[in-house]
Tab-separated table of C-alpha atoms and ligand atoms in Angstrom:
chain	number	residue	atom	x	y	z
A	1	UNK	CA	0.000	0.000	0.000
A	2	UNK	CA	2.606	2.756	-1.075
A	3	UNK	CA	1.200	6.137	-1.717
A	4	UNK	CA	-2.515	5.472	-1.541
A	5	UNK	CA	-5.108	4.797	1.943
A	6	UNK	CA	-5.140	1.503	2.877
A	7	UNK	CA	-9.379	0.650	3.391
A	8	UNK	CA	-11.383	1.415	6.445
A	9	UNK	CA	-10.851	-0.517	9.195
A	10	UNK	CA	-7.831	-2.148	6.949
A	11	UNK	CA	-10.066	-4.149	5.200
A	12	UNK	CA	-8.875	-5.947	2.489
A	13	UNK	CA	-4.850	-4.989	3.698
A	14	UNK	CA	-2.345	-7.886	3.838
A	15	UNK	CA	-0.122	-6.503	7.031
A	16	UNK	CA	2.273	-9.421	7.125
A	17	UNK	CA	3.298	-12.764	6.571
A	18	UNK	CA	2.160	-15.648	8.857
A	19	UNK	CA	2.650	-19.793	8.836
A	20	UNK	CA	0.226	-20.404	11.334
A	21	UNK	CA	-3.244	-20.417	9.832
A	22	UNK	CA	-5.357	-19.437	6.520
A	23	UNK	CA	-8.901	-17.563	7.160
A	24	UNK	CA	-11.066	-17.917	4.130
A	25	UNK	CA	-8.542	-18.918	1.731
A	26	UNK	CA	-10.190	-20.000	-1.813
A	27	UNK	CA	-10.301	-23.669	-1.053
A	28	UNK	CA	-8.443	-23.511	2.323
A	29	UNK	CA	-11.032	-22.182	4.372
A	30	UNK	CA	-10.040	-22.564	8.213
A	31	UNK	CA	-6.604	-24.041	8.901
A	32	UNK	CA	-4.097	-24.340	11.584
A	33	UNK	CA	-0.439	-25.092	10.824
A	34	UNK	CA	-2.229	-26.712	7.464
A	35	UNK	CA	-4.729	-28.939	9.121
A	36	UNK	CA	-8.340	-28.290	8.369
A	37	UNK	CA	-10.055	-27.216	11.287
A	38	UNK	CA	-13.062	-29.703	10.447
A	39	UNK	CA	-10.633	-32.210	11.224
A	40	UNK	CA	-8.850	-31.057	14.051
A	41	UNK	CA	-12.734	-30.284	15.930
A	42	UNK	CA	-13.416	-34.126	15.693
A	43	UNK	CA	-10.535	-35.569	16.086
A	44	UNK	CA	-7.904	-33.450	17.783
A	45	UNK	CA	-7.925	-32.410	21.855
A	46	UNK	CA	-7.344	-28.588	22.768
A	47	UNK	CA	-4.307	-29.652	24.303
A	48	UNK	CA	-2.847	-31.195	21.428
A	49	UNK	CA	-3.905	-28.187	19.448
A	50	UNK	CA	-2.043	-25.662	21.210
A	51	UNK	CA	0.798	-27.733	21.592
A	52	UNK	CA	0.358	-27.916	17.443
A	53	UNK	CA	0.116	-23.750	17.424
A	54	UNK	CA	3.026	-23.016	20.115
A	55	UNK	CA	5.674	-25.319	18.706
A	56	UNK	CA	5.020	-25.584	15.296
A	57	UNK	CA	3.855	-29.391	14.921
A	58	UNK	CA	2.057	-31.944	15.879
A	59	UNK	CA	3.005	-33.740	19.311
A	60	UNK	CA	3.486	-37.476	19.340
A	61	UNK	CA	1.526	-39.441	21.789
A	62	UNK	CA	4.404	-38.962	24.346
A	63	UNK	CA	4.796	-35.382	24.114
A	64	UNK	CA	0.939	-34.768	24.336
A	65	UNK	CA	0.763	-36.701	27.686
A	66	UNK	CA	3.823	-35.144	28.992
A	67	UNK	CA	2.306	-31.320	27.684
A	68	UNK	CA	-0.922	-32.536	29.339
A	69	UNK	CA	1.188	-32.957	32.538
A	70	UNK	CA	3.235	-29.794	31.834
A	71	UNK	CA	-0.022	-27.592	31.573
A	72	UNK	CA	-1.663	-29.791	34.893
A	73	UNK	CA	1.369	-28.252	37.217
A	74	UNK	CA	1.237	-24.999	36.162
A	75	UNK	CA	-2.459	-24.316	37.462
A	76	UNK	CA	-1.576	-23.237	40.976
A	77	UNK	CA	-2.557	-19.161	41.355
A	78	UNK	CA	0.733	-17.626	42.510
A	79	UNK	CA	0.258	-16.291	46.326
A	80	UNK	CA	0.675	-12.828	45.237
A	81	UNK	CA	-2.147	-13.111	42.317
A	82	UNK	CA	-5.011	-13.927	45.102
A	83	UNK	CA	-5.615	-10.390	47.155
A	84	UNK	CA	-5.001	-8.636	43.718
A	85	UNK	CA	-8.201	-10.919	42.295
A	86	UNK	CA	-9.808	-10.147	45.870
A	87	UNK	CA	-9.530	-6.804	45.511
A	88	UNK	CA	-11.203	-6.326	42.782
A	89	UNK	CA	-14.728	-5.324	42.459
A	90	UNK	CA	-17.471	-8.090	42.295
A	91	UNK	CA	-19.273	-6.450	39.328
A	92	UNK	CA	-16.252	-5.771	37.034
A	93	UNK	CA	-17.020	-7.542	34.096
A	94	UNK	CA	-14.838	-11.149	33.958
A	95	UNK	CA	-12.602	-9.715	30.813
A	96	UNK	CA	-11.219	-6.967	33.211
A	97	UNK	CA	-10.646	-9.035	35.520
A	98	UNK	CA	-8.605	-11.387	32.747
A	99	UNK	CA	-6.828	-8.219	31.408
A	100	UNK	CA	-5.874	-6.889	34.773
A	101	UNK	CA	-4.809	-10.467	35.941
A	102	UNK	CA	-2.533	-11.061	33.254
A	103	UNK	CA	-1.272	-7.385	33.577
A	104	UNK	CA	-0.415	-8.418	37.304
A	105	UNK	CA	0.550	-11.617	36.270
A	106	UNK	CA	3.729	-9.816	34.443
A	107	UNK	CA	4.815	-7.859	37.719
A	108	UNK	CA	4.794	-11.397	39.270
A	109	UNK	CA	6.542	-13.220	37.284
A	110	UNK	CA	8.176	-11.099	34.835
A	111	UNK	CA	9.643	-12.038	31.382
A	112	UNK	CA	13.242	-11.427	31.714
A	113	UNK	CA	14.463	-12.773	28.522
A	114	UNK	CA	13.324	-14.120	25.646
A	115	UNK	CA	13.876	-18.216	26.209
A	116	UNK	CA	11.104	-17.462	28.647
A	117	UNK	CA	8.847	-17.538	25.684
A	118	UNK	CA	7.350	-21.087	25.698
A	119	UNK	CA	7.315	-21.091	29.401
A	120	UNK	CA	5.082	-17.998	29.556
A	121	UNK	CA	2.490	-19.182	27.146
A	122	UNK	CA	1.775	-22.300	28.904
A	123	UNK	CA	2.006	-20.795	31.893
A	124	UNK	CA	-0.835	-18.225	30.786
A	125	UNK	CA	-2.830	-21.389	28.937
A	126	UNK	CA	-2.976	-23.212	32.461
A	127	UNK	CA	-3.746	-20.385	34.657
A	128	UNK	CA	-6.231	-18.382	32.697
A	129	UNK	CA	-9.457	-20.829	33.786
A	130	UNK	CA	-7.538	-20.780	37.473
A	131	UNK	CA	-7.343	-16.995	37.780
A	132	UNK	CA	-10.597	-16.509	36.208
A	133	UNK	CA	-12.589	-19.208	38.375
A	134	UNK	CA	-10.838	-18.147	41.804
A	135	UNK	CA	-12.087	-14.335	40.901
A	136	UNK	CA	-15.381	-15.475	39.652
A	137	UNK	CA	-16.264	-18.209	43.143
A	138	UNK	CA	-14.574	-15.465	45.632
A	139	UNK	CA	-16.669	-13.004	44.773
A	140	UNK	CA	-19.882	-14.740	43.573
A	141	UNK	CA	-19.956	-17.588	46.160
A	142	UNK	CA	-17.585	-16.224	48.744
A	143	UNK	CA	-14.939	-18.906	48.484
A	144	UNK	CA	-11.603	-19.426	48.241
A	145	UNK	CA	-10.831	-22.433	45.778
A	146	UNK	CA	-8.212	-24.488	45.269
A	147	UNK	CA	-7.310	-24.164	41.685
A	148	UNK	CA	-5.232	-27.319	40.903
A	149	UNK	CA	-8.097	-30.151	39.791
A	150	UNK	CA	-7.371	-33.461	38.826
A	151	UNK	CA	-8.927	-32.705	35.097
A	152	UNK	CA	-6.848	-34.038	32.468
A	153	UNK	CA	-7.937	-31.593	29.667
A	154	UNK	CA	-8.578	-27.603	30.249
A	155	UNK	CA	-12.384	-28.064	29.201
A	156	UNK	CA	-12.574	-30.090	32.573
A	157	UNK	CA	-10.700	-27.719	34.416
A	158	UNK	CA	-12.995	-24.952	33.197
A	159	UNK	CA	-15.864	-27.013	34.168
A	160	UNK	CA	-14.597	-28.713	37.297
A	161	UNK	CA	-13.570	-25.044	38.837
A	162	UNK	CA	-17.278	-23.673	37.766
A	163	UNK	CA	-19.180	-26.428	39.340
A	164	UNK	CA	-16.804	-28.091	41.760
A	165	UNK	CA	-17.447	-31.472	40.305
A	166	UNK	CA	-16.168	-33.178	37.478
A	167	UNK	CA	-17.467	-32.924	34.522
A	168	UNK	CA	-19.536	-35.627	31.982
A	169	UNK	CA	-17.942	-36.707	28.754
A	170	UNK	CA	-20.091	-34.533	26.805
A	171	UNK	CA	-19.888	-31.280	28.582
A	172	UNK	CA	-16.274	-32.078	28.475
A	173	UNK	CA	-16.114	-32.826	24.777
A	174	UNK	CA	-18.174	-29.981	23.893
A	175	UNK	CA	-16.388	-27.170	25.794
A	176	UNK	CA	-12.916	-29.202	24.098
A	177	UNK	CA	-14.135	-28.550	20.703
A	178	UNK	CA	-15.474	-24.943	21.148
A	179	UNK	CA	-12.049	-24.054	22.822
A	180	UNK	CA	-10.012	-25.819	19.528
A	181	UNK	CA	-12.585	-23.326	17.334
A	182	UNK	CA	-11.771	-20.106	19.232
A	183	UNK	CA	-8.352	-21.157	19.322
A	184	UNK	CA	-6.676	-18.805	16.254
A	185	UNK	CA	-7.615	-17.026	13.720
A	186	UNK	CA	-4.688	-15.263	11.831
A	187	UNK	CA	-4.486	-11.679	12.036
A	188	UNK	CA	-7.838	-10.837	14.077
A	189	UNK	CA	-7.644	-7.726	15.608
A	190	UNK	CA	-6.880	-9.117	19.207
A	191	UNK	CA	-3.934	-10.887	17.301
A	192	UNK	CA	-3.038	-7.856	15.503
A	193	UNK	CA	-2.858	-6.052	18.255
A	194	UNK	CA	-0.734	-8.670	20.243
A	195	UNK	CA	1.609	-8.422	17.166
A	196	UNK	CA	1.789	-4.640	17.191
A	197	UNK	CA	2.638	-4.535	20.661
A	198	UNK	CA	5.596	-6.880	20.273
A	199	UNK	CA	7.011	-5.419	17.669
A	200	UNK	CA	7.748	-2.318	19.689
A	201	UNK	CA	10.172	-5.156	21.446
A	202	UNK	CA	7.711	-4.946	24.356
A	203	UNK	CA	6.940	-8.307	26.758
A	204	UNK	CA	4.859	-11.053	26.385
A	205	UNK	CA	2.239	-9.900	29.120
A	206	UNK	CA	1.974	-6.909	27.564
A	207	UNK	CA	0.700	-7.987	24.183
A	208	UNK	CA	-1.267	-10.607	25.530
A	209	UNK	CA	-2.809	-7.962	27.547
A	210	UNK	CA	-3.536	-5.415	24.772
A	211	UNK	CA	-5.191	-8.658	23.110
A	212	UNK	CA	-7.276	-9.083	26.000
A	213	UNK	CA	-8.485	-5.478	26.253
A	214	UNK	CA	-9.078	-5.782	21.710
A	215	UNK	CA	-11.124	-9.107	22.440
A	216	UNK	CA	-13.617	-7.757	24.933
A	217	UNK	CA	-15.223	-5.261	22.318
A	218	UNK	CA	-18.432	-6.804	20.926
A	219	UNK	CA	-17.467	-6.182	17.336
A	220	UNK	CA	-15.292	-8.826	17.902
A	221	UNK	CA	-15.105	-11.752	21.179
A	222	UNK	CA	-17.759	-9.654	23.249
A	223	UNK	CA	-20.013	-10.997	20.365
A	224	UNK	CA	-20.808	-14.299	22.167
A	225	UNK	CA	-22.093	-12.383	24.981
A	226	UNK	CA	-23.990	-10.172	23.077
A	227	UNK	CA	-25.165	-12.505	20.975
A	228	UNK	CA	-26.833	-14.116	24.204
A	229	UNK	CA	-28.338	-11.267	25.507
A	230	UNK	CA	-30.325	-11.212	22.075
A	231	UNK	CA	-31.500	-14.742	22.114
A	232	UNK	CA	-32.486	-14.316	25.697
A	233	UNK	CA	-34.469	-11.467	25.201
A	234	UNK	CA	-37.271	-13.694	22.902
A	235	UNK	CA	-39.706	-16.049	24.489
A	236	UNK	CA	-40.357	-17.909	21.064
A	237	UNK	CA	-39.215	-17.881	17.413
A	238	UNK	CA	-41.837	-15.757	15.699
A	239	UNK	CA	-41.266	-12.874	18.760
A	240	UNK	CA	-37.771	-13.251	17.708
A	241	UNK	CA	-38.075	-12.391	14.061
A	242	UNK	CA	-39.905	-9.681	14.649
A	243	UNK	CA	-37.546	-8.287	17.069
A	244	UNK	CA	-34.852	-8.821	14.682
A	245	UNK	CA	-36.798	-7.140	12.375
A	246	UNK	CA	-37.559	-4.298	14.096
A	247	UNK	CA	-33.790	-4.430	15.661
A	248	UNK	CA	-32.450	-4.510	11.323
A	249	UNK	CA	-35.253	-1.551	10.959
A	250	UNK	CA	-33.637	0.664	13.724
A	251	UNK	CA	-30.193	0.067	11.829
A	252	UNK	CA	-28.547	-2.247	14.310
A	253	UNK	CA	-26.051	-4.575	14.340
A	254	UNK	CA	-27.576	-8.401	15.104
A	255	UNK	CA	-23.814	-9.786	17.168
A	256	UNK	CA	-22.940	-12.864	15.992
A	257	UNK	CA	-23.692	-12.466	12.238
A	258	UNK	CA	-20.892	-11.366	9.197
A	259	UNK	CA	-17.462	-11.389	9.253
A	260	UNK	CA	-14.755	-9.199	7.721
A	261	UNK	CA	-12.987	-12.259	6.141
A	262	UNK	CA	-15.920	-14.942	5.174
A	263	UNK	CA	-18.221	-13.871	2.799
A	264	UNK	CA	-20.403	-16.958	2.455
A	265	UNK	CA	-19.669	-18.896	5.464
A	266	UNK	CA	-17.809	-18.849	8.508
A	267	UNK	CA	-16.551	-22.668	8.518
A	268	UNK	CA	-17.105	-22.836	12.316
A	269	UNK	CA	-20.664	-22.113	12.711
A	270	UNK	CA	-21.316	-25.818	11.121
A	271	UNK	CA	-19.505	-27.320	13.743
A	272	UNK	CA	-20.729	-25.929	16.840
A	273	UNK	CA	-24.268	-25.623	15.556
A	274	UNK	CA	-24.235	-29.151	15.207
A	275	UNK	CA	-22.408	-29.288	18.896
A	276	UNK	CA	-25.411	-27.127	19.972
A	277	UNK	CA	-28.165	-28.991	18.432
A	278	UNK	CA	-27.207	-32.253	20.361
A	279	UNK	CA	-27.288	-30.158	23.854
A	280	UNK	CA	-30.477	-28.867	23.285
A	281	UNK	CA	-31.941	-32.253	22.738
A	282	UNK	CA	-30.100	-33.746	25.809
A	283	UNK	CA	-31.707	-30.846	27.390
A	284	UNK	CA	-35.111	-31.194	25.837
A	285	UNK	CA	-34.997	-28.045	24.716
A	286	UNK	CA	-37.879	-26.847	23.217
A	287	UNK	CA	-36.823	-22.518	23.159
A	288	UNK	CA	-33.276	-21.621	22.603
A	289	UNK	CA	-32.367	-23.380	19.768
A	290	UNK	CA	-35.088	-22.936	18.095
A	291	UNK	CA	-34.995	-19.188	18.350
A	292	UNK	CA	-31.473	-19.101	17.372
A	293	UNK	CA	-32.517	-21.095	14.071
A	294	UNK	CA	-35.310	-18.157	13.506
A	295	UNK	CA	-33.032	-15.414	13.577
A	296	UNK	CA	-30.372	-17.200	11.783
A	297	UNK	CA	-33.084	-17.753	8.870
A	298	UNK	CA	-34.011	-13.814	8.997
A	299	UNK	CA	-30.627	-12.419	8.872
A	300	UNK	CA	-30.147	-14.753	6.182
A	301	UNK	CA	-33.365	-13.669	4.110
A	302	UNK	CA	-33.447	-10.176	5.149
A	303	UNK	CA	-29.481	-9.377	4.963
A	304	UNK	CA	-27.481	-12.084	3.331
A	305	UNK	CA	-25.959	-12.638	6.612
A	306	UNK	CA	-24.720	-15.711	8.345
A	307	UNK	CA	-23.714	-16.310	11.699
A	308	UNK	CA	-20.063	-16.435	12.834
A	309	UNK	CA	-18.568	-18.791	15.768
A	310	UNK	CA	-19.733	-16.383	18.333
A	311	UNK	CA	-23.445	-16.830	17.491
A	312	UNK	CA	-24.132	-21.117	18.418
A	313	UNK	CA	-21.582	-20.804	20.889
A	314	UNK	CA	-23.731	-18.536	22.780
A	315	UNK	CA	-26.650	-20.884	23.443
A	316	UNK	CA	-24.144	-23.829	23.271
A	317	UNK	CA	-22.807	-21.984	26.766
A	318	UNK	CA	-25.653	-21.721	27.711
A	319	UNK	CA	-26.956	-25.232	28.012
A	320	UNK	CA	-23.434	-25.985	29.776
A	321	UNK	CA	-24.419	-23.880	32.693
A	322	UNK	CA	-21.461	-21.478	32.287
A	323	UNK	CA	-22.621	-17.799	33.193
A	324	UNK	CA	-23.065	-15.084	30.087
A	325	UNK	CA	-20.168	-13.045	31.119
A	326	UNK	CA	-18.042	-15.974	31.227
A	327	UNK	CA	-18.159	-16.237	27.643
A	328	UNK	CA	-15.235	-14.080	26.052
A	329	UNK	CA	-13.248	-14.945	29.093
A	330	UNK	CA	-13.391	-18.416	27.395
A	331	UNK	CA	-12.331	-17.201	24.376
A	332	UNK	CA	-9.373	-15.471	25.701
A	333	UNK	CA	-8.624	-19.101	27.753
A	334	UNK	CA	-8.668	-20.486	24.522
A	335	UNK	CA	-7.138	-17.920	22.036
A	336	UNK	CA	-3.845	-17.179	24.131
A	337	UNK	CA	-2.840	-20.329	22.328
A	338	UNK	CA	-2.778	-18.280	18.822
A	339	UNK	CA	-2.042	-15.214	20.251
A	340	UNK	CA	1.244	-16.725	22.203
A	341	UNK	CA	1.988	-18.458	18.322
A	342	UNK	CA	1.478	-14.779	16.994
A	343	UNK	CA	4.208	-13.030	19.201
A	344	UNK	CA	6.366	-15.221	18.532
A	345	UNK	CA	6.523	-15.453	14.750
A	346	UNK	CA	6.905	-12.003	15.287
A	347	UNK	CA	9.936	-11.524	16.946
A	348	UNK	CA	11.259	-14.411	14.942
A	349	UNK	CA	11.611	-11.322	12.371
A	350	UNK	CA	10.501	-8.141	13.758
A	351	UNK	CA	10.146	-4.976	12.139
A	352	UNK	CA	8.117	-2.281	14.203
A	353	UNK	CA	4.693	-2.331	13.040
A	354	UNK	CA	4.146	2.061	12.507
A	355	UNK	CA	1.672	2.972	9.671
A	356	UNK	CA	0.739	6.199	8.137
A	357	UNK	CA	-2.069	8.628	8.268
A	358	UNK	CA	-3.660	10.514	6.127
A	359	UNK	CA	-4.201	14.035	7.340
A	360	UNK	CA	-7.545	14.988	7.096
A	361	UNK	CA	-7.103	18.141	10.106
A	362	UNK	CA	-6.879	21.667	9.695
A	363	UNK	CA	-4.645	23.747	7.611
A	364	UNK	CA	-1.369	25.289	9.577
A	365	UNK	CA	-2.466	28.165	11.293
A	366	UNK	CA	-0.949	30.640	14.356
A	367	UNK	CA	-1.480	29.858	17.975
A	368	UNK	CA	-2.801	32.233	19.993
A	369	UNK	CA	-2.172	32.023	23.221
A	370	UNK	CA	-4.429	31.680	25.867
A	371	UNK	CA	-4.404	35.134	27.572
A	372	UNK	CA	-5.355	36.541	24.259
A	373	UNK	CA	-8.491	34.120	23.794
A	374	UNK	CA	-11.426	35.283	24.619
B	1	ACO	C1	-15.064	-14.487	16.601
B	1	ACO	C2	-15.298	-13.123	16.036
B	1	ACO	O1	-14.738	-12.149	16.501
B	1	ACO	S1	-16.332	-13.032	14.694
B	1	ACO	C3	-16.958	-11.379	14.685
B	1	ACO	C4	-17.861	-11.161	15.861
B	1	ACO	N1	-18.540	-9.876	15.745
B	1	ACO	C5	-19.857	-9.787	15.522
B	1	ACO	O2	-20.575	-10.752	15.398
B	1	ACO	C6	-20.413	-8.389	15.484
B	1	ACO	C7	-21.480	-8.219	14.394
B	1	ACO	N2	-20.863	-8.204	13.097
B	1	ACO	C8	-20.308	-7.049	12.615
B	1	ACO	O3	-20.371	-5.978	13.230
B	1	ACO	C9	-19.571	-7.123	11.295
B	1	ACO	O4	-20.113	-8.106	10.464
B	1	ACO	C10	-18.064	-7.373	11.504
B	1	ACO	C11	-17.490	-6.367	12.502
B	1	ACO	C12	-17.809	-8.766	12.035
B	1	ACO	C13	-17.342	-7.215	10.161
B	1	ACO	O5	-17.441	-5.895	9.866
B	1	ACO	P1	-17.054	-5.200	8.478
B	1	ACO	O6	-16.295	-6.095	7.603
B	1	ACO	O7	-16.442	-3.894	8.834
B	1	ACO	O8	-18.452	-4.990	7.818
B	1	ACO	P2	-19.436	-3.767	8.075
B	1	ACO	O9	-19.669	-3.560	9.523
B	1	ACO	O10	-18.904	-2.591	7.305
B	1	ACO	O11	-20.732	-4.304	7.400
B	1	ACO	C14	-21.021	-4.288	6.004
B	1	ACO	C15	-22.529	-4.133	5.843
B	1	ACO	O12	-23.186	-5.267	6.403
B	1	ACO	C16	-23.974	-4.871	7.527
B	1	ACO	N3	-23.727	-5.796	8.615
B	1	ACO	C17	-22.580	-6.467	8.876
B	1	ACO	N4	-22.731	-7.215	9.953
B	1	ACO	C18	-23.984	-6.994	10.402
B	1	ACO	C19	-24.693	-7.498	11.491
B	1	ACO	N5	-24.142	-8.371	12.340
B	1	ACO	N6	-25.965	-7.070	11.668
B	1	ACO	C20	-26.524	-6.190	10.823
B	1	ACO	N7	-25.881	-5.692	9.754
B	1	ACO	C21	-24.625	-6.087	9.551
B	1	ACO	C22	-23.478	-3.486	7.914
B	1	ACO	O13	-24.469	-2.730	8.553
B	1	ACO	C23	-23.099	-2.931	6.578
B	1	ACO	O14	-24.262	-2.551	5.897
B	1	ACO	P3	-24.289	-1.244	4.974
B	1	ACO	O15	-23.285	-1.510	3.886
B	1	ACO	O16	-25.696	-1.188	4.520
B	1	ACO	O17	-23.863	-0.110	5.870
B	2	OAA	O1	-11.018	-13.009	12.253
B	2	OAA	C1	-11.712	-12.142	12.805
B	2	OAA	O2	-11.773	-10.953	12.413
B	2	OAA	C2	-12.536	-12.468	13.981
B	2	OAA	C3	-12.685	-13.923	14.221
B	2	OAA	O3	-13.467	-14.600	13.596
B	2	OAA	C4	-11.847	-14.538	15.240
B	2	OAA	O4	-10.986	-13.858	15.817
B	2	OAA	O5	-12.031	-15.728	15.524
């Protein structure tokens, strides 16, 4: 983009090279590291997928257990991380409470030097559902947990920590395959914004933080939890087309549907639909997902629009028993894994990331001080 103004919103702009995953490549749709994510969803573990973002490649069977083991030890809160947690306010919403507990997190244990790297993003991986959890039951239940479970996978952590027992196979399986979908996404604004911060030579917890604080908006992870508050808001289907309707009428944006990447499909709405579906019957649910359907066939017939991961994953939460503003917390439990993949590729060759602007402000012109002003 020499010369000329790159898009709004840098739509359309390719800002950099990356070998970690293609978003809505003709004929690649959704991978990671090459594999499709179809695949990875049904037959993959979280686990072995961040192992497959952070290093590179896939784990054998030996390194997987041992990374399973590796990520198990490194749930204990540090000491120092519990009054900060307890001091904050009940009612801040969850993803402060993630942003400011990472932030803390880096006065803790600091990154010193680089080899630190790998160390810090599994460290952040296994103690995101901790630090979360210990917040969320402190303040909401008035306890103090004990954030070390048993739980082989995260999804059973998560779970395990929310509702102090362990979890079934399908909760567990469910929240395992939402957490591999949210896991990266190339350069999403979170990630871009991890990968702008790092290439100011800045630490890890720092652009994992400015990620946290770009996820929370509801143009982007904030979605899921918006897109609940829609869905909850309709007693039946036909109430919620017309409140869609009337919502499309009043010019606003329905969360959850179009992307700035996908233009016909986001490949990850297939897969946790179907995820969803199957909880709803377990549930014998007769509401939810059958309002979601509605207003995914209006925004379809009325807009063109389709929904994005953040839409099914709402109600999908939902029947899991996990609280609404749990939701993008989640995603940021799941997409450190892509975001810790992201810094480093970029300080494997850095260049400081510093565009232009074009000037669109007034003309030079004399100051006048401001005893002369009237
Ligand atoms: C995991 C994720 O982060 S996925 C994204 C989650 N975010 C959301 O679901 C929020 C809702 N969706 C949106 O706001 C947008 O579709 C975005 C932010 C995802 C993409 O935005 P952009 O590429 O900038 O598209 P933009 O917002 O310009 O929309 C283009 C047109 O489609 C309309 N449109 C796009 N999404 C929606 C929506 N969800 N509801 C209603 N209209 C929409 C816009 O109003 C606009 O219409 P216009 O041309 O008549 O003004
Ligand atoms: O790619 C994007 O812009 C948003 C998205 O879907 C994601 O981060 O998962």
């Amino acid at each position: 983009m020499s010369g000329g103004t790159a898009g709004s919103g840098l739509a359309g702009v390719t800002a950099g090279k990356t070998a970690i995953s293609t978003v809505g490549k003709e004929g690649k749709g959704l991978t990671y590291r090459g594999y499709a994510i179809e695949m990875l969803a049904e037959r993959a573990s979280f686990e072995e997928v961040a192992y497959l973002l952070i290093y590179g490649q896939s784990p054998s069977r030996a390194q997987l257990t041992e990374y399973r083991e590796q990520l198990r030890s490194l749930r204990r809160l540090p000491e120092g991380l519990k009054p900060v947690l307890e001091a904050l306010p009940g009612n801040s919403h969850p993803m402060d409470v993630m942003r400011t507990g990472c932030s803390a997190l880096g006065c803790l244990e600091p990154e010193i030097n680089r080899d630190q790297q790998w160390d810090i993003a599994n460290r952040l991986l296994a103690l995101f559902p901790s630090l979360l959890l210990y917040w969320y039951q402190f303040h909401h239940h008035g306890i103090r947990i004990e954030t070390d479970t048993e739980e082989e996978s995260l999804a059973g952590h998560f779970l395990n920590l929310l509702h102090g027992e362990s979890p079934g196979a399908i909760p567990r399986r469910v929240l395992d395959a939402s957490l591999i979908l949210y896991a990266e996404h190339e350069f999403a604004a979170s990630t871009f914004a991890a990968r702008v911060t790092t290439s100011t030579l800045s630490d890890f917890y720092s652009a994992v933080t400015a990620a946290i604080g770009t996820l929370r908006g509801t143009l982007h992870g904030g979605a899921n939890e918006a897109a609940m508050a829609l869905i909850e808001r309709f007693q039946e289907p036909d109430e919620a087309e017309q409140g869609v309707l009337a919502a499309l009428e009043n010019k606003e944006k329905i969360m959850g549907f179009g992307h700035r990447v996908y233009k016909e499909a986001d490949p990850r709405n297939a897969i946790i639909k179907d995820w969803c579906r199957q909880l709803a019957e377990r549930a014998g649910d007769s509401y939810l997902f059958p309002i979601a359907e509605r207003i995914e066939v209006v925004m379809k017939r009325e807009k063109g629009l389709f929904p994005n991961l953040d839409f099914y994953i709402a109600p999908a939460y939902r029947f899991l028993g996990i609280p609404v503003h749990l939701y993008t917390p989640l995603f940021v439990c799941s997409r450190v894994a892509g975001w810790a993949a992201h810094i480093m590729e970029q300080r494997a060759d850095n260049r400081l990331i510093r565009p232009m602007a074009n000037y669109i402000g007034p003309e030079p012109r004399d100051f006048v001080p401001i005893e002369q002003r009237g």
